[in-house]
PDB file of C-alpha atoms in Angstrom:
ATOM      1  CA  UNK R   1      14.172  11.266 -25.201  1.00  0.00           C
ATOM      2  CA  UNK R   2      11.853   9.796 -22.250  1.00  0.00           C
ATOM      3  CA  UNK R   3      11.611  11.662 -19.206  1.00  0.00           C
ATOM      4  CA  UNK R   4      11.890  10.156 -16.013  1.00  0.00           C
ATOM      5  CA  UNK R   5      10.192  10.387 -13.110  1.00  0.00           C
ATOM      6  CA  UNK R   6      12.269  11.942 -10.252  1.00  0.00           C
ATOM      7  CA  UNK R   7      10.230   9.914  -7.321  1.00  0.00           C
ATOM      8  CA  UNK R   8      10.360   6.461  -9.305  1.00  0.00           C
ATOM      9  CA  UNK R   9      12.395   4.027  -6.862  1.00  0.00           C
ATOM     10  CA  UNK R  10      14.762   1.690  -9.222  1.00  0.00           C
ATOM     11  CA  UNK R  11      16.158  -1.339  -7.940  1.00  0.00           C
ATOM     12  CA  UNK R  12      19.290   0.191  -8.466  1.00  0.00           C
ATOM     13  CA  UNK R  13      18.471   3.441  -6.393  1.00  0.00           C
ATOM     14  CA  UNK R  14      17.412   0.795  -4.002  1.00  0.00           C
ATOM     15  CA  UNK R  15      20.480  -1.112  -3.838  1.00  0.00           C
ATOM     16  CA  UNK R  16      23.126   2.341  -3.154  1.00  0.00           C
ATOM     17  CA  UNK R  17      20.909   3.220  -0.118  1.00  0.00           C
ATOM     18  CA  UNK R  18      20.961   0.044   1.014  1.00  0.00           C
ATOM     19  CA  UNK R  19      24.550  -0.630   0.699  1.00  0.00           C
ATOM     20  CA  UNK R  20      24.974   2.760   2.184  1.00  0.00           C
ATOM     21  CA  UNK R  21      23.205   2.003   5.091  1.00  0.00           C
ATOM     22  CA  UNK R  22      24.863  -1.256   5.521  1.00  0.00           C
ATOM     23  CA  UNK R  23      28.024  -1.077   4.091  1.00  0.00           C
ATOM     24  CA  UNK R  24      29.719  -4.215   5.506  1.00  0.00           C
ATOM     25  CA  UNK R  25      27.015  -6.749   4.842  1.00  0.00           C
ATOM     26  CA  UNK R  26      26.495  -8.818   1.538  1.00  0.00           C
ATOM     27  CA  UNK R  27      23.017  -7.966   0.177  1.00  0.00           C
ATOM     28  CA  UNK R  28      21.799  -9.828  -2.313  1.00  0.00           C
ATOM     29  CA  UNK R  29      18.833  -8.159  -4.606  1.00  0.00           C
ATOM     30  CA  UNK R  30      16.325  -9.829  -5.880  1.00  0.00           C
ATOM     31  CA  UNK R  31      14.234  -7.473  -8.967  1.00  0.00           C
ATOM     32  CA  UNK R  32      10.456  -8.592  -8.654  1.00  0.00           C
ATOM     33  CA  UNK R  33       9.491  -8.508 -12.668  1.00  0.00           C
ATOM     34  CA  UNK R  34       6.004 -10.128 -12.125  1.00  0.00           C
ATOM     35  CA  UNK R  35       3.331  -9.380 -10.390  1.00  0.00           C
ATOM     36  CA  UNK R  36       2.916 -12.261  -7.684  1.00  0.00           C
ATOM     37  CA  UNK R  37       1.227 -13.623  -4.781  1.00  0.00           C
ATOM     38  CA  UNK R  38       3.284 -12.676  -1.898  1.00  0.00           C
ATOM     39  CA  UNK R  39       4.217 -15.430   0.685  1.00  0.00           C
ATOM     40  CA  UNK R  40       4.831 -14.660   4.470  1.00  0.00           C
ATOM     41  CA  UNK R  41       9.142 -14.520   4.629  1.00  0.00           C
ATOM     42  CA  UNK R  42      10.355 -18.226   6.308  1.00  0.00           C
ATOM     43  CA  UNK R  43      11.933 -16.162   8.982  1.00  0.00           C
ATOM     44  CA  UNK R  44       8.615 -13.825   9.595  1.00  0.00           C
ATOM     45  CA  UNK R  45       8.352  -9.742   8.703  1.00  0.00           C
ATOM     46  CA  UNK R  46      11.134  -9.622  11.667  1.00  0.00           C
ATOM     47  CA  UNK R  47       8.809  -5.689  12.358  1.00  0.00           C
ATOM     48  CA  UNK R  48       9.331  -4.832  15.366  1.00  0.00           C
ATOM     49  CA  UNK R  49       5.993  -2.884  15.519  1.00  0.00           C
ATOM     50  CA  UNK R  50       4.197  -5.278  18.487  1.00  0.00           C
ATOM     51  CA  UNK R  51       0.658  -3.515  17.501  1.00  0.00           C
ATOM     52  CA  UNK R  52       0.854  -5.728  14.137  1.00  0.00           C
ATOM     53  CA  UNK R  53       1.001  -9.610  13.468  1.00  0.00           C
ATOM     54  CA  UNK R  54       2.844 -11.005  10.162  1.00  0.00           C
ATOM     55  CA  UNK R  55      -0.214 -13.339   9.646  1.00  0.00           C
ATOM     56  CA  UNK R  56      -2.150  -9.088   9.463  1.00  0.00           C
ATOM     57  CA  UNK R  57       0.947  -7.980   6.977  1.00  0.00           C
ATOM     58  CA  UNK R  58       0.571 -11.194   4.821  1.00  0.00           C
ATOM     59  CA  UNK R  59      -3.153 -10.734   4.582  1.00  0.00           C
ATOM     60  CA  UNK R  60      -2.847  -7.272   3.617  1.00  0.00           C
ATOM     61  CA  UNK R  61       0.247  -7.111   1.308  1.00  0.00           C
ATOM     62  CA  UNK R  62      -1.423 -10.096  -0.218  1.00  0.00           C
ATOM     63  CA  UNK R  63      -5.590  -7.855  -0.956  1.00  0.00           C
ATOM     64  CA  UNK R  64      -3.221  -5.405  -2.863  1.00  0.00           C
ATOM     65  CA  UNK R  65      -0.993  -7.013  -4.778  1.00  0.00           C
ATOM     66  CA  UNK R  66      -4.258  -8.863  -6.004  1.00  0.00           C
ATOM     67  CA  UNK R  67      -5.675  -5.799  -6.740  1.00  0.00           C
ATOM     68  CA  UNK R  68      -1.964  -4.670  -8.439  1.00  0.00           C
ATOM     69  CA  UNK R  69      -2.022  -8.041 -10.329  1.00  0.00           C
ATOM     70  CA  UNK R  70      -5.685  -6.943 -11.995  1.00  0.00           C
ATOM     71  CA  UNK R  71      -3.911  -3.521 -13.075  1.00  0.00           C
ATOM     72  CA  UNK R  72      -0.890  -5.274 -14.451  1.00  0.00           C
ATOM     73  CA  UNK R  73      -2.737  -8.124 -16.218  1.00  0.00           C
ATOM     74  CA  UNK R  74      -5.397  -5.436 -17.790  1.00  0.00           C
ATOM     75  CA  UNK R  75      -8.055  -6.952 -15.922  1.00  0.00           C
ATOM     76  CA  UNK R  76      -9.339  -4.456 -13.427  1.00  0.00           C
ATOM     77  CA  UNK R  77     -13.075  -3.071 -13.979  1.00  0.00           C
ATOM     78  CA  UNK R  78     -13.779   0.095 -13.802  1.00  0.00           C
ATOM     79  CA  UNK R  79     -16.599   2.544 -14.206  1.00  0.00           C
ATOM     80  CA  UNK R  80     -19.615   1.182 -15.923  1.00  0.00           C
ATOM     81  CA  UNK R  81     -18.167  -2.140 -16.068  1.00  0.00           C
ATOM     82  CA  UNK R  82     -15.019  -0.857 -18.399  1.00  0.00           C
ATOM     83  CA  UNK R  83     -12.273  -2.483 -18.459  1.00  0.00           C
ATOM     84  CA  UNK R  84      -9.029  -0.319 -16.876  1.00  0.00           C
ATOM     85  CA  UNK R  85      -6.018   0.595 -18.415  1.00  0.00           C
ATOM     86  CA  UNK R  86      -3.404  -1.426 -18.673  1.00  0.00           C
ATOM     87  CA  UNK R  87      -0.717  -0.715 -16.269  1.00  0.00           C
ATOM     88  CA  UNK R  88       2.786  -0.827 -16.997  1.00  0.00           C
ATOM     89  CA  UNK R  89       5.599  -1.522 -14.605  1.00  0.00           C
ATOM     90  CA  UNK R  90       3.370  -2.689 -11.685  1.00  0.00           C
ATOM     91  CA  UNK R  91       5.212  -4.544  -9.409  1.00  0.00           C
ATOM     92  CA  UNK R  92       4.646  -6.983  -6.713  1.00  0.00           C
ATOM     93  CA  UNK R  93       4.831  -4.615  -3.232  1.00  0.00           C
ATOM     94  CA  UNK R  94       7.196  -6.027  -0.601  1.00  0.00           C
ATOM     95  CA  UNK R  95       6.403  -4.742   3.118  1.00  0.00           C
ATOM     96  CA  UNK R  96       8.326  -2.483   4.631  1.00  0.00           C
ATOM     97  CA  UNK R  97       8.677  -2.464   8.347  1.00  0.00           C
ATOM     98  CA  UNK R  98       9.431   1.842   8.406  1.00  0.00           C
ATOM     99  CA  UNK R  99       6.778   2.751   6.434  1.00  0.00           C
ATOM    100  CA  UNK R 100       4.528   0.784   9.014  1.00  0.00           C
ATOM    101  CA  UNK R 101       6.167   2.565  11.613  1.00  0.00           C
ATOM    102  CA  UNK R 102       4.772   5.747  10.086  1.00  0.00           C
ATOM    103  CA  UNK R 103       1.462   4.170   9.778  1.00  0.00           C
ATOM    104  CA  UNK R 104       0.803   3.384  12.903  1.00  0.00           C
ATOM    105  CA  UNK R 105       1.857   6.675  14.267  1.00  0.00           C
ATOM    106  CA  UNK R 106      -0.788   7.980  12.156  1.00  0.00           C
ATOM    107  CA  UNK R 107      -3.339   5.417  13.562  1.00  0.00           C
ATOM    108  CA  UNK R 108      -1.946   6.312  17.204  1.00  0.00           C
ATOM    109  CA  UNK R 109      -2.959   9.892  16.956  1.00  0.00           C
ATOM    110  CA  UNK R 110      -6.807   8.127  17.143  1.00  0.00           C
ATOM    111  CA  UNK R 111      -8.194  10.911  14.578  1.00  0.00           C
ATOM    112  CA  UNK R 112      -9.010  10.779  10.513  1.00  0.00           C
ATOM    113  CA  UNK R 113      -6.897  13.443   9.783  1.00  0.00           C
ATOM    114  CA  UNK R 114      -3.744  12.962  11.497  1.00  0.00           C
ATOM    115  CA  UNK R 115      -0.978  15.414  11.702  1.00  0.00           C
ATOM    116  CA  UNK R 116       1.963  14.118   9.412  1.00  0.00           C
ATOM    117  CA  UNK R 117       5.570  15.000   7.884  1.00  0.00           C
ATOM    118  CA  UNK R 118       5.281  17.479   5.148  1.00  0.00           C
ATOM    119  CA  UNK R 119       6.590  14.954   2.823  1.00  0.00           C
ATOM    120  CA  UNK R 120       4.081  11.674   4.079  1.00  0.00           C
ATOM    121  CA  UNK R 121       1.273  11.167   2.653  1.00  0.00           C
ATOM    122  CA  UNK R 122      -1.568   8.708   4.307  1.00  0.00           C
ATOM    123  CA  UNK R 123      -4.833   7.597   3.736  1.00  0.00           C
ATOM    124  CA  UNK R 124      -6.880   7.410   7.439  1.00  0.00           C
ATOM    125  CA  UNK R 125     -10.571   5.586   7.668  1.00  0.00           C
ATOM    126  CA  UNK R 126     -12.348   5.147  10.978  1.00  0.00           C
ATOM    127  CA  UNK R 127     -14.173   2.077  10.432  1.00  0.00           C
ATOM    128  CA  UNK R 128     -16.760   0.622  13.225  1.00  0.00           C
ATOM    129  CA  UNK R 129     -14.919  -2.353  15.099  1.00  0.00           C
ATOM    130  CA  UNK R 130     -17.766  -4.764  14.770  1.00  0.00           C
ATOM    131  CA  UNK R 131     -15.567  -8.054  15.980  1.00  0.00           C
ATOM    132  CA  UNK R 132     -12.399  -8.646  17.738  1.00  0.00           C
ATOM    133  CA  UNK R 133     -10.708 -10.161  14.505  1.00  0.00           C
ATOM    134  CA  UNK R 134      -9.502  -6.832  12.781  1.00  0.00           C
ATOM    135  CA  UNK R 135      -8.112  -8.894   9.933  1.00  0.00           C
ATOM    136  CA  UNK R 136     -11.670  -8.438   7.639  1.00  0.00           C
ATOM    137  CA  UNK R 137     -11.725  -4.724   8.141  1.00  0.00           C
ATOM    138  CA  UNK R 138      -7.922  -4.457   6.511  1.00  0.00           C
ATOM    139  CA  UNK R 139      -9.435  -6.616   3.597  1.00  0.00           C
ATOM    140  CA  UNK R 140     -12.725  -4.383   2.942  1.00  0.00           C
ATOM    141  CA  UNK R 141     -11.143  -1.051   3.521  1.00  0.00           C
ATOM    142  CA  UNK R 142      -8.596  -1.756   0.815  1.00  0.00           C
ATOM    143  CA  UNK R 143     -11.262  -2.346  -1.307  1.00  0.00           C
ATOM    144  CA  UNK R 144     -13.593   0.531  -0.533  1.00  0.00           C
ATOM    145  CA  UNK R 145     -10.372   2.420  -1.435  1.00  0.00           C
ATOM    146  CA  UNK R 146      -9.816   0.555  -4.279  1.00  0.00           C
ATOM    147  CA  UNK R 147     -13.390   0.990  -5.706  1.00  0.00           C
ATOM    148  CA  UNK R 148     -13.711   4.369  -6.254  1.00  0.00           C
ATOM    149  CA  UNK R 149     -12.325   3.525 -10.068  1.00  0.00           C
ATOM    150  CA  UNK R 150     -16.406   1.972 -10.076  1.00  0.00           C
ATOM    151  CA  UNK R 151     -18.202   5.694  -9.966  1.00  0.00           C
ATOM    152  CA  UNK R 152     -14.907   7.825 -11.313  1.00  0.00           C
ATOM    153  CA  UNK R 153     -13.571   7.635 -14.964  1.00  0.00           C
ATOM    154  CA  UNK R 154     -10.053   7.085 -15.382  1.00  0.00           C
ATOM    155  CA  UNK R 155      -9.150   8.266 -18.644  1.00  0.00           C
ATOM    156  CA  UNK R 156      -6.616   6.326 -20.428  1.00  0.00           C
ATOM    157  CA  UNK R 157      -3.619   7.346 -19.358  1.00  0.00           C
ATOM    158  CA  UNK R 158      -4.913   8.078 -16.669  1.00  0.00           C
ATOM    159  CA  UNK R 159      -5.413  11.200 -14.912  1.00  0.00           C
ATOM    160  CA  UNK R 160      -4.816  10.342 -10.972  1.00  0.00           C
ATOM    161  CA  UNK R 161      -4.813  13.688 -10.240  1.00  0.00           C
ATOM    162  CA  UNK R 162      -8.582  13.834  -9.142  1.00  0.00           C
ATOM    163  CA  UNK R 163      -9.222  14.058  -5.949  1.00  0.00           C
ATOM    164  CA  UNK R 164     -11.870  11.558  -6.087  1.00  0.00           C
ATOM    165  CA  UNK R 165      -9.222   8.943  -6.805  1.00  0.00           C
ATOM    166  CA  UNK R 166      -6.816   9.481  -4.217  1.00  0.00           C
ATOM    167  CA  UNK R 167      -7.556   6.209  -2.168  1.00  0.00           C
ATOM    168  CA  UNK R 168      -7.025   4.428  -5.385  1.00  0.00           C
ATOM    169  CA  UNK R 169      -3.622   5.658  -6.657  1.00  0.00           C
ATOM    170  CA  UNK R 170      -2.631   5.250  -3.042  1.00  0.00           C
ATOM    171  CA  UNK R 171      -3.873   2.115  -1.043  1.00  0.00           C
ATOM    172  CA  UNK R 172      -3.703   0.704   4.306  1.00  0.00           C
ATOM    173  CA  UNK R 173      -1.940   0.086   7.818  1.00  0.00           C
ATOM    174  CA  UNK R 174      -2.674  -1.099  11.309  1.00  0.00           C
ATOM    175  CA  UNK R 175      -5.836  -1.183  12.919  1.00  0.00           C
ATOM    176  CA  UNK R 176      -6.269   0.196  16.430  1.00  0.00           C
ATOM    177  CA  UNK R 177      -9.836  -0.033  18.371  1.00  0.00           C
ATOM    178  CA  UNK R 178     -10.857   3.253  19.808  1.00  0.00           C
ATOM    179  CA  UNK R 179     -14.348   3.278  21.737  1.00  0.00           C
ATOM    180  CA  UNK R 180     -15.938   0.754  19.300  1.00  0.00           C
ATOM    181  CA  UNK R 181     -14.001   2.069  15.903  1.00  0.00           C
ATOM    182  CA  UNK R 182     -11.038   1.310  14.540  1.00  0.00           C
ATOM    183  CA  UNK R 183      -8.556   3.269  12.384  1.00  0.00           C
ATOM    184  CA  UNK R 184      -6.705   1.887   8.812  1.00  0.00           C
ATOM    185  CA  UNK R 185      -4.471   3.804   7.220  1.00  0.00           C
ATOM    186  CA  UNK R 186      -1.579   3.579   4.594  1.00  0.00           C
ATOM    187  CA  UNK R 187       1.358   5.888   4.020  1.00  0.00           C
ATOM    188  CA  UNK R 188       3.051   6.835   0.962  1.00  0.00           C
ATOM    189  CA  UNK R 189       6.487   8.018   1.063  1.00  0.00           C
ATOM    190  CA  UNK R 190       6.971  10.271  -2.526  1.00  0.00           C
TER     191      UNK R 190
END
């Protein structure tokens, strides 16, 4: 008998808290079972985090599902030009407006290691603010993150443990410009 993974959200997790929280409204659930490009809602993100734009969501939701869709297609290169595992179960990332929220108070505290919830993990990078378009920096830190898999073996399975690859196993969030620099980060709720 498989065991499972205690922290694994399943759609069907998913759907009790939802219905939980919103007990007298019809939700409708719709299981992602591909990995696919993303699209910007009709109706917008509807965040109500001002510091953000949907057109800065798409365009980062969009890098890492990409990035996912190498993983899940066993196409992703990895140290000295190797060819990454296979993933299994990677699934197209939807954005959540809450776990943005926590991202940006991360960002707002204007330092790389920010002071977070015991059970909130984040990745912080101060990157210089060369332009007034932050939506490049979102882009290329993702991928800094993501490239660590080019100079650290992964093992197959692999071993995500190492320290070395915790910007890959996790992946980034608003961008805030603080005497020339500006801060990405991502949060990971276990």
């Amino acid at each position: 008998m498989r065991e499972e993974d205690p922290y694994k959200m399943t759609a069907e997790i998913r759907l009790l808290q939802t219905t939980a929280m919103l007990p007298r409204l019809l939700v409708f659930v719709a299981v992602a079972t591909s990995v696919i490009n993303a699209a910007v809602p009709a109706g917008g993100y509807q965040c109500w985090n001002f510091a953000s734009t949907d057109e800065i969501r798409y365009d980062y939701l969009s890098t890492v599902n990409n990035l996912r869709k190498t993983i899940a297609k066993g196409t992703a290169t990895c140290k000295d030009n190797k060819i990454c595992p296979q993933g299994k179960n990677i699934y197209r990332l939807d954005w959540d407006c809450m776990i943005e929220m926590e991202a940006q108070k991360a960002v707002d505290q204007c330092k790389e290691s920010p002071d977070l919830p015991k059970e909130l993990s984040a990745l912080v990078k101060k990157v210089p603010m060369t332009t007034c378009n932050p939506k490049p920096l979102f882009k290329q830190t993702v991928k800094d993150w993501w490239n660590v898999v080019l100079d650290v073996e992964l093992g197959n399975p692999p071993k995500l443990s190492d320290q070395k690859l915790a910007s890959f196993a996790k992946n980034a969030k608003i961008c805030q410009n603080i005497k020339g620099d500006s801060n990405v980060a991502y949060t990971i709720h276990p």
